[in-house]
Structure formats: C-alpha cells, structure tokens
Amino acid sequence: MTPRELLEQIAADWQPQIRAAWVEAIDRIRSNIVLKRIVERLERGDVAGAVADLGIEDGVLAKFEQSLIQAYHSGGIATVDSMPALRDPAGNRIVFSWGVRNLPAEQAMRQHAASLVTAITTEARDGIRDVLTENLARGQSPYDAGRMIAGRVNRATGRREGGLIGLSRPQMETVARIQRAMRGGDAEYMRQYLTFANRDKRLDRTVLKAIREGRALAPEEAERVARLYSNIALRKRGEAIAIVEMNTALAKAKHDAFQQQIDAGKLEAGDVTKTWGRTISREPRQMHLEMVGVTVPFDRPFTLPDGIQCTGPHDPALPASHRVNCKCPMPEYRIDFTGQALRRYRERTGG
C-alpha cells in the first residue's frame, strides 16, 4: 500500500467516527432540553436565559474534539511507517518514529480542535439568540419559538428531530424563514424553497398545491417542512465537518511527521520537497487547479494565486474559502535520496 493509499484508508476509517462523535454531541444537547423551561423563559422575555438553558457548551463536544486528536496521531504514525529506509554515515539504519508526546505539534493540533469547538458553540448560541429575538418580535408565540429551536420528539425513536441545534447560522435563518413563509403563504419564497438542495422532495407536491391554490400551509404542515429541511441540513453539515476536519488532522499529521524527523536530525529539510496534487472534485476551485504540480522545499510555504500562504491543502491556517469542500489530496512529499546518500557518503569518508 502506497503512503497515499494508507492515509486514504485512515481517512475512510476516521471520517465516520468523527461524524458519529458530532452527531452524538448534538443528540445529547437535544435530549437534555426541557421545552417547558425554555418556553417559560421566553414568556418572561428572557432570551438569554432560554439560550443558556439549551446547554450548548464546549464540554458536550469533548468526544468530537478528542476524535480529531486521535485521527491526527493515526495519520502521524502511518506517515512515519511508510517512510523509506535510510542509513546514517556509519551505515546504520535510521529509524523514523512518531513522537506521540511531541508537545509543540500536538499542542497546535489540540488548540485547533479546541478553537473549532468554541467557534461551533459560539455560533450556535449567537444564531439561536438572533433567530429567537427576530421571531418573537414578529409575533411568534413563546411555545412555537421554543419548539422551533428544540425540534420535536419522534415518538418512534424517542429522539428529538428538527430544530436549530447543530445548524450553522445561515442554516438556522433558512429554517426559520421556511417555516414563516409556509405559515404565511409567501408564494415567492415557497417557490424558492423548491430549489433548495436540502429540502425533503417528498413534500414538494404539498408545497406546490398550496402555491397553486394561493394559500398557506397548516401550522403542522409548515412545521414538518421546516423540520425535515433541518434534518437534512444537519446531516450534511455533520458530513462536511467530518470531511474537512479529518483532512485537516491528517494533512497536519503528515507535515508534522516529516518535521519531527528533521528536528531529530534524521532528515535534512533541504532534501525534502512537497508537491500540490490534482483534486478529484467535479467543481474544483480555479486557484487550486492553478497550484497542481507546484513544488516547493519542505520548509517553504505554497503561495496561492490570491497571495495566501500555507503548508498545503487542508492547512488549518487557511480560511474557510480554501478548506470547505476542498478535495485536493495532501501534498506529495519526496526525499532526495541521491542528495541524502551523497552527503552521508561525504560525511563518512570526509570527502
């Protein structure tokens, strides 16, 4: 198995685990919601208290955060295991190893994972607060507002579905707008809804019929349309987060694995290069296409056409515009065996 195939296998193993940890965290938040308490807060006009009672805290995502660290270590171990055999000037084989307690590198990955979790929970609380404030100002009842946030319990599974927990801020706004449009008979937005990728197409006939008849949907129908949209949006967001963060963890692990060997004197930075590979995406970013085949020394960054510099695709320092849905492979790292061997020979012979 080639180094690339090995990392692809690890990615295939870890992606569902990261997604499962994400789903488990969202389910835990939703299952702990006491709707009556949320409604009581909203009846008193205490939006901040209602948001606090949802329990959207960093600690709930601890397993998700830890799964990113574990994927990172798996990628590092796989990278060093696939490194070619080299020998020192005395002819002894150089043993490459992954420093599990490589504190600077691990701390950087942990900081990335922690910052990601904080960003997710902060966005969730802020987004829900804004949606609640707007909908209550529009006259939505505290009960309807609370149920829109929390979703409703599926009697068959006993789990909450729908709601806004786990969605991105734009997705939250879309769910609220869908429910409002369906209940208010906003034909223009109802037509727009029929173009949304995250809609449940089974309900298209219901919405089309209401548009033709010039009427709104019944409250329960409107709630169902919004709830099923939310379910699909949440599933796709979980998948997207798992892919992006799995790629980030493995790309960083691969880079750090080579850096560890260089820091330990087992490799020379000048003997290692990295090359930007070709994406498998059907809708690639033009700037990433322009990078295909670009090779730089290991200790130099790639410079993208917009001037942004990075260690390669999936660098956690890259903005979302370069990371989300990026399907570029991790850089191809190459060791100059000839240069390495020649230097080792000269060191051994004194030539």
Short mmCIF file of C-alpha atoms in Angstrom, two decimals:
data_model
loop_
_atom_site.label_atom_id
_atom_site.label_comp_id
_atom_site.label_asym_id
_atom_site.label_seq_id
_atom_site.Cartn_x
_atom_site.Cartn_y
_atom_site.Cartn_z
CA MET A 1 0.00 0.00 0.00
CA THR A 2 1.44 3.39 -1.01
CA PRO A 3 1.71 6.22 1.57
CA ARG A 4 -1.18 7.99 -0.13
CA GLU A 5 -3.35 4.87 -0.11
CA LEU A 6 -2.52 4.32 3.57
CA LEU A 7 -3.68 7.82 4.53
CA GLU A 8 -6.78 7.42 2.37
CA GLN A 9 -7.60 4.25 4.30
CA ILE A 10 -7.13 6.05 7.61
CA ALA A 11 -9.38 8.84 6.34
CA ALA A 12 -12.03 6.28 5.41
CA ASP A 13 -11.78 4.80 8.92
CA TRP A 14 -11.84 8.07 10.83
CA GLN A 15 -14.35 10.15 8.89
CA PRO A 16 -17.40 8.18 10.10
CA GLN A 17 -16.04 8.16 13.64
CA ILE A 18 -15.64 11.95 13.66
CA ARG A 19 -19.13 12.36 12.21
CA ALA A 20 -20.58 9.93 14.77
CA ALA A 21 -18.99 11.89 17.62
CA TRP A 22 -20.53 15.07 16.19
CA VAL A 23 -24.00 13.51 15.90
CA GLU A 24 -23.73 12.09 19.42
CA ALA A 25 -22.96 15.55 20.83
CA ILE A 26 -25.91 17.15 19.03
CA ASP A 27 -28.24 14.35 20.17
CA ARG A 28 -27.05 14.80 23.77
CA ILE A 29 -27.80 18.52 23.70
CA ARG A 30 -31.24 17.97 22.19
CA SER A 31 -32.16 15.12 24.53
CA ASN A 32 -31.40 17.27 27.59
CA ILE A 33 -33.64 20.14 26.51
CA VAL A 34 -36.62 20.77 28.78
CA LEU A 35 -39.02 22.56 26.44
CA LYS A 36 -41.26 23.75 29.26
CA ARG A 37 -38.35 25.61 30.87
CA ILE A 38 -37.38 27.21 27.54
CA VAL A 39 -40.96 28.37 26.94
CA GLU A 40 -41.21 29.82 30.46
CA ARG A 41 -38.03 31.81 29.87
CA LEU A 42 -39.38 33.16 26.58
CA GLU A 43 -42.73 34.08 28.17
CA ARG A 44 -40.76 36.32 30.53
CA GLY A 45 -38.82 37.78 27.61
CA ASP A 46 -35.59 36.16 28.86
CA VAL A 47 -34.00 35.15 25.55
CA ALA A 48 -30.51 34.94 27.04
CA GLY A 49 -31.77 32.60 29.77
CA ALA A 50 -33.53 30.40 27.21
CA VAL A 51 -30.34 30.09 25.18
CA ALA A 52 -28.32 29.27 28.31
CA ASP A 53 -30.80 26.54 29.27
CA LEU A 54 -30.16 24.77 25.96
CA GLY A 55 -26.81 23.59 27.36
CA ILE A 56 -24.72 24.32 24.27
CA GLU A 57 -21.30 24.15 25.91
CA ASP A 58 -17.83 23.16 24.72
CA GLY A 59 -17.70 20.17 27.06
CA VAL A 60 -20.53 18.42 25.26
CA LEU A 61 -18.29 18.18 22.20
CA ALA A 62 -15.37 16.65 24.10
CA LYS A 63 -15.61 13.27 22.31
CA PHE A 64 -15.76 15.01 18.92
CA GLU A 65 -12.72 17.10 19.86
CA GLN A 66 -10.82 14.03 21.03
CA SER A 67 -11.60 12.15 17.82
CA LEU A 68 -9.75 14.84 15.85
CA ILE A 69 -6.66 14.38 18.04
CA GLN A 70 -6.81 10.61 17.61
CA ALA A 71 -7.11 10.93 13.83
CA TYR A 72 -4.09 13.24 13.90
CA HIS A 73 -1.97 10.67 15.76
CA SER A 74 -3.12 7.88 13.44
CA GLY A 75 -2.03 9.94 10.45
CA GLY A 76 1.35 10.67 12.01
CA ILE A 77 2.07 7.03 12.79
CA ALA A 78 1.04 5.97 9.28
CA THR A 79 3.29 8.60 7.70
CA VAL A 80 6.45 7.56 9.52
CA ASP A 81 5.68 3.87 9.00
CA SER A 82 5.63 4.46 5.25
CA MET A 83 8.89 6.44 5.12
CA PRO A 84 11.66 4.74 3.12
CA ALA A 85 14.68 3.12 4.73
CA LEU A 86 17.72 5.39 5.09
CA ARG A 87 21.14 4.87 6.66
CA ASP A 88 23.43 7.13 8.66
CA PRO A 89 27.13 7.76 7.77
CA ALA A 90 28.12 4.63 9.74
CA GLY A 91 25.75 2.51 7.68
CA ASN A 92 23.20 2.02 10.46
CA ARG A 93 19.55 2.15 9.51
CA ILE A 94 17.77 5.35 10.54
CA VAL A 95 14.59 4.52 12.44
CA PHE A 96 11.81 7.02 11.87
CA SER A 97 9.30 7.39 14.68
CA TRP A 98 6.21 9.41 15.54
CA GLY A 99 6.60 11.33 18.77
CA VAL A 100 3.24 10.86 20.47
CA ARG A 101 4.31 13.39 23.07
CA ASN A 102 5.68 15.88 20.58
CA LEU A 103 4.27 18.70 22.65
CA PRO A 104 4.56 21.71 20.28
CA ALA A 105 2.95 19.90 17.35
CA GLU A 106 0.31 18.16 19.45
CA GLN A 107 -0.49 21.38 21.28
CA ALA A 108 -1.05 23.14 17.96
CA MET A 109 -3.49 20.42 16.90
CA ARG A 110 -5.24 20.48 20.25
CA GLN A 111 -5.54 24.25 20.02
CA HIS A 112 -7.08 23.94 16.56
CA ALA A 113 -9.61 21.36 17.78
CA ALA A 114 -10.48 23.42 20.86
CA SER A 115 -10.86 26.61 18.81
CA LEU A 116 -13.11 24.77 16.35
CA VAL A 117 -15.37 23.55 19.14
CA THR A 118 -15.56 27.02 20.70
CA ALA A 119 -16.41 28.54 17.31
CA ILE A 120 -19.18 25.96 16.78
CA THR A 121 -20.81 26.51 20.18
CA THR A 122 -20.47 30.29 19.99
CA GLU A 123 -22.06 30.39 16.53
CA ALA A 124 -24.87 28.12 17.75
CA ARG A 125 -25.72 30.27 20.77
CA ASP A 126 -25.48 33.55 18.85
CA GLY A 127 -27.50 32.24 15.91
CA ILE A 128 -30.29 30.86 18.10
CA ARG A 129 -30.42 34.09 20.11
CA ASP A 130 -30.83 36.15 16.95
CA VAL A 131 -33.50 33.86 15.48
CA LEU A 132 -35.47 33.90 18.73
CA THR A 133 -35.24 37.67 19.04
CA GLU A 134 -36.44 38.22 15.46
CA ASN A 135 -39.26 35.68 15.56
CA LEU A 136 -40.62 36.86 18.90
CA ALA A 137 -40.55 40.43 17.59
CA ARG A 138 -42.61 39.21 14.61
CA GLY A 139 -45.24 37.89 16.99
CA GLN A 140 -44.34 34.20 17.20
CA SER A 141 -45.61 32.64 20.42
CA PRO A 142 -43.06 31.53 23.04
CA TYR A 143 -44.22 27.93 22.62
CA ASP A 144 -43.81 27.92 18.83
CA ALA A 145 -40.45 29.70 19.14
CA GLY A 146 -39.23 27.17 21.69
CA ARG A 147 -40.33 24.20 19.63
CA MET A 148 -38.71 25.65 16.52
CA ILE A 149 -35.40 25.77 18.42
CA ALA A 150 -35.66 22.41 20.18
CA GLY A 151 -37.40 20.40 17.48
CA ARG A 152 -39.93 17.75 18.41
CA VAL A 153 -39.65 14.24 19.84
CA ASN A 154 -40.09 11.42 17.36
CA ARG A 155 -42.41 9.00 19.16
CA ALA A 156 -40.99 6.01 17.31
CA THR A 157 -37.34 6.68 18.22
CA GLY A 158 -37.72 8.81 21.35
CA ARG A 159 -35.19 11.29 19.86
CA ARG A 160 -35.66 14.95 19.04
CA GLU A 161 -35.65 15.85 15.36
CA GLY A 162 -35.54 19.15 13.52
CA GLY A 163 -34.91 22.34 15.42
CA LEU A 164 -31.87 24.54 15.14
CA ILE A 165 -29.34 22.75 17.37
CA GLY A 166 -26.24 21.85 15.34
CA LEU A 167 -27.03 24.00 12.32
CA SER A 168 -24.83 26.80 11.05
CA ARG A 169 -26.11 30.34 11.46
CA PRO A 170 -27.23 30.68 7.81
CA GLN A 171 -29.00 27.31 8.04
CA MET A 172 -30.84 28.44 11.18
CA GLU A 173 -32.03 31.56 9.40
CA THR A 174 -33.20 29.46 6.45
CA VAL A 175 -35.19 27.07 8.66
CA ALA A 176 -36.90 29.99 10.41
CA ARG A 177 -37.64 31.66 7.08
CA ILE A 178 -39.07 28.44 5.59
CA GLN A 179 -41.46 27.94 8.49
CA ARG A 180 -42.51 31.58 8.41
CA ALA A 181 -43.09 31.51 4.63
CA MET A 182 -45.07 28.27 4.72
CA ARG A 183 -47.33 29.51 7.52
CA GLY A 184 -47.74 32.93 5.94
CA GLY A 185 -48.38 31.76 2.38
CA ASP A 186 -45.36 33.64 0.96
CA ALA A 187 -45.65 32.21 -2.56
CA GLU A 188 -42.40 33.76 -3.78
CA TYR A 189 -40.31 32.18 -1.02
CA MET A 190 -42.27 28.93 -1.25
CA ARG A 191 -41.19 28.69 -4.91
CA GLN A 192 -37.62 29.48 -3.87
CA TYR A 193 -37.79 26.69 -1.29
CA LEU A 194 -38.48 24.22 -4.10
CA THR A 195 -34.96 24.88 -5.42
CA PHE A 196 -33.19 24.18 -2.09
CA ALA A 197 -30.85 21.18 -2.15
CA ASN A 198 -31.60 20.34 1.50
CA ARG A 199 -35.37 20.16 1.14
CA ASP A 200 -37.26 16.88 1.51
CA LYS A 201 -38.60 16.36 -2.00
CA ARG A 202 -41.43 14.19 -0.71
CA LEU A 203 -43.15 17.39 0.38
CA ASP A 204 -42.83 19.19 -2.97
CA ARG A 205 -46.38 18.27 -4.04
CA THR A 206 -47.80 19.65 -0.81
CA VAL A 207 -45.99 22.96 -1.27
CA LEU A 208 -46.83 23.18 -5.00
CA LYS A 209 -50.52 22.54 -4.28
CA ALA A 210 -50.57 25.35 -1.70
CA ILE A 211 -48.89 27.72 -4.17
CA ARG A 212 -51.42 26.89 -6.92
CA GLU A 213 -54.30 27.41 -4.51
CA GLY A 214 -52.84 30.65 -3.21
CA ARG A 215 -52.86 29.60 0.42
CA ALA A 216 -50.56 28.94 3.34
CA LEU A 217 -49.80 25.54 4.80
CA ALA A 218 -51.41 24.49 8.05
CA PRO A 219 -49.16 25.11 11.08
CA GLU A 220 -48.32 21.42 11.46
CA GLU A 221 -47.53 21.10 7.75
CA ALA A 222 -45.30 24.18 7.84
CA GLU A 223 -43.51 22.81 10.90
CA ARG A 224 -42.94 19.48 9.13
CA VAL A 225 -41.49 21.11 6.02
CA ALA A 226 -39.04 23.12 8.14
CA ARG A 227 -38.23 20.14 10.40
CA LEU A 228 -37.36 17.80 7.54
CA TYR A 229 -35.24 20.50 5.89
CA SER A 230 -33.42 20.88 9.21
CA ASN A 231 -32.80 17.12 9.45
CA ILE A 232 -31.16 17.00 6.02
CA ALA A 233 -29.16 20.19 6.59
CA LEU A 234 -27.88 18.84 9.93
CA ARG A 235 -26.83 15.52 8.37
CA LYS A 236 -24.98 17.26 5.55
CA ARG A 237 -23.30 19.68 7.93
CA GLY A 238 -22.08 16.79 10.05
CA GLU A 239 -20.67 15.10 6.97
CA ALA A 240 -18.99 18.31 5.78
CA ILE A 241 -17.42 18.99 9.18
CA ALA A 242 -16.14 15.40 9.40
CA ILE A 243 -14.53 15.59 5.96
CA VAL A 244 -12.93 18.99 6.46
CA GLU A 245 -11.58 18.27 9.93
CA MET A 246 -10.43 14.75 9.08
CA ASN A 247 -8.47 16.15 6.12
CA THR A 248 -7.04 18.88 8.34
CA ALA A 249 -5.92 16.40 11.01
CA LEU A 250 -4.26 14.05 8.52
CA ALA A 251 -2.60 16.81 6.48
CA LYS A 252 -1.16 18.35 9.63
CA ALA A 253 -0.04 14.92 10.86
CA LYS A 254 1.78 14.24 7.60
CA HIS A 255 3.59 17.60 7.71
CA ASP A 256 4.45 17.25 11.41
CA ALA A 257 5.75 13.69 10.89
CA PHE A 258 8.37 14.96 8.45
CA GLN A 259 9.12 17.95 10.69
CA GLN A 260 9.79 15.61 13.61
CA GLN A 261 12.34 13.63 11.61
CA ILE A 262 14.04 16.86 10.52
CA ASP A 263 14.12 18.19 14.09
CA ALA A 264 15.63 14.87 15.24
CA GLY A 265 18.39 15.11 12.62
CA LYS A 266 17.17 12.05 10.73
CA LEU A 267 16.35 14.08 7.62
CA GLU A 268 17.59 17.35 6.17
CA ALA A 269 14.93 19.92 5.27
CA GLY A 270 16.84 20.64 2.08
CA ASP A 271 16.35 17.03 0.95
CA VAL A 272 12.55 17.13 1.22
CA THR A 273 10.13 18.75 -1.21
CA LYS A 274 6.34 18.83 -1.37
CA THR A 275 4.10 18.99 -4.45
CA TRP A 276 0.48 20.14 -4.76
CA GLY A 277 -1.67 17.34 -6.22
CA ARG A 278 -4.69 17.28 -8.52
CA THR A 279 -8.14 17.44 -6.95
CA ILE A 280 -10.82 14.81 -7.59
CA SER A 281 -13.61 17.38 -7.21
CA ARG A 282 -16.04 17.86 -10.07
CA GLU A 283 -16.26 21.52 -9.16
CA PRO A 284 -12.68 22.42 -8.25
CA ARG A 285 -11.54 25.84 -7.13
CA GLN A 286 -9.75 27.56 -10.00
CA MET A 287 -6.95 28.71 -7.72
CA HIS A 288 -6.34 25.13 -6.56
CA LEU A 289 -6.20 23.94 -10.17
CA GLU A 290 -3.52 26.53 -10.84
CA MET A 291 -1.47 25.04 -7.98
CA VAL A 292 -1.39 21.49 -9.40
CA GLY A 293 2.20 20.36 -9.86
CA VAL A 294 3.72 23.27 -7.94
CA THR A 295 6.70 22.02 -5.91
CA VAL A 296 8.38 23.88 -3.05
CA PRO A 297 11.04 22.99 -0.44
CA PHE A 298 9.64 21.43 2.73
CA ASP A 299 10.38 24.50 4.85
CA ARG A 300 8.80 26.93 2.37
CA PRO A 301 5.06 27.64 2.08
CA PHE A 302 2.93 27.30 -1.02
CA THR A 303 1.70 30.69 -2.25
CA LEU A 304 -1.82 30.58 -3.70
CA PRO A 305 -2.84 32.89 -6.58
CA ASP A 306 -4.62 35.20 -4.10
CA GLY A 307 -1.40 35.61 -2.11
CA ILE A 308 -2.37 33.37 0.81
CA GLN A 309 0.43 31.10 2.00
CA CYS A 310 0.03 27.63 3.52
CA THR A 311 1.77 24.33 4.16
CA GLY A 312 -0.57 22.75 1.62
CA PRO A 313 -4.25 21.83 1.11
CA HIS A 314 -6.21 21.49 4.36
CA ASP A 315 -3.76 23.64 6.34
CA PRO A 316 -5.80 24.68 9.42
CA ALA A 317 -4.50 28.22 8.98
CA LEU A 318 -6.32 28.51 5.64
CA PRO A 319 -9.63 30.41 5.57
CA ALA A 320 -12.87 28.51 5.01
CA SER A 321 -12.96 29.68 1.39
CA HIS A 322 -10.00 27.37 0.71
CA ARG A 323 -10.85 24.50 3.10
CA VAL A 324 -14.58 23.76 2.96
CA ASN A 325 -15.35 21.02 0.43
CA CYS A 326 -11.73 21.01 -0.76
CA LYS A 327 -10.91 17.60 -2.25
CA CYS A 328 -7.29 18.24 -3.10
CA PRO A 329 -5.03 15.40 -1.94
CA MET A 330 -2.44 16.06 0.72
CA PRO A 331 0.90 17.24 -0.73
CA GLU A 332 3.22 14.59 -2.11
CA TYR A 333 6.42 14.67 -0.02
CA ARG A 334 9.59 13.47 -1.72
CA ILE A 335 13.02 12.81 -0.25
CA ASP A 336 16.05 13.45 -2.45
CA PHE A 337 17.72 10.07 -1.90
CA THR A 338 20.65 10.91 -4.14
CA GLY A 339 21.45 14.10 -2.28
CA GLN A 340 20.90 12.39 1.06
CA ALA A 341 23.14 9.45 0.14
CA LEU A 342 25.87 11.69 -1.30
CA ARG A 343 26.00 13.81 1.84
CA ARG A 344 26.06 10.71 4.05
CA TYR A 345 28.90 9.31 1.94
CA ARG A 346 30.92 12.52 2.22
CA GLU A 347 30.36 12.60 5.97
CA ARG A 348 31.57 9.01 6.23
CA THR A 349 34.65 9.44 4.00
CA GLY A 350 35.46 13.01 4.91
CA GLY A 351 35.33 13.89 1.20
#
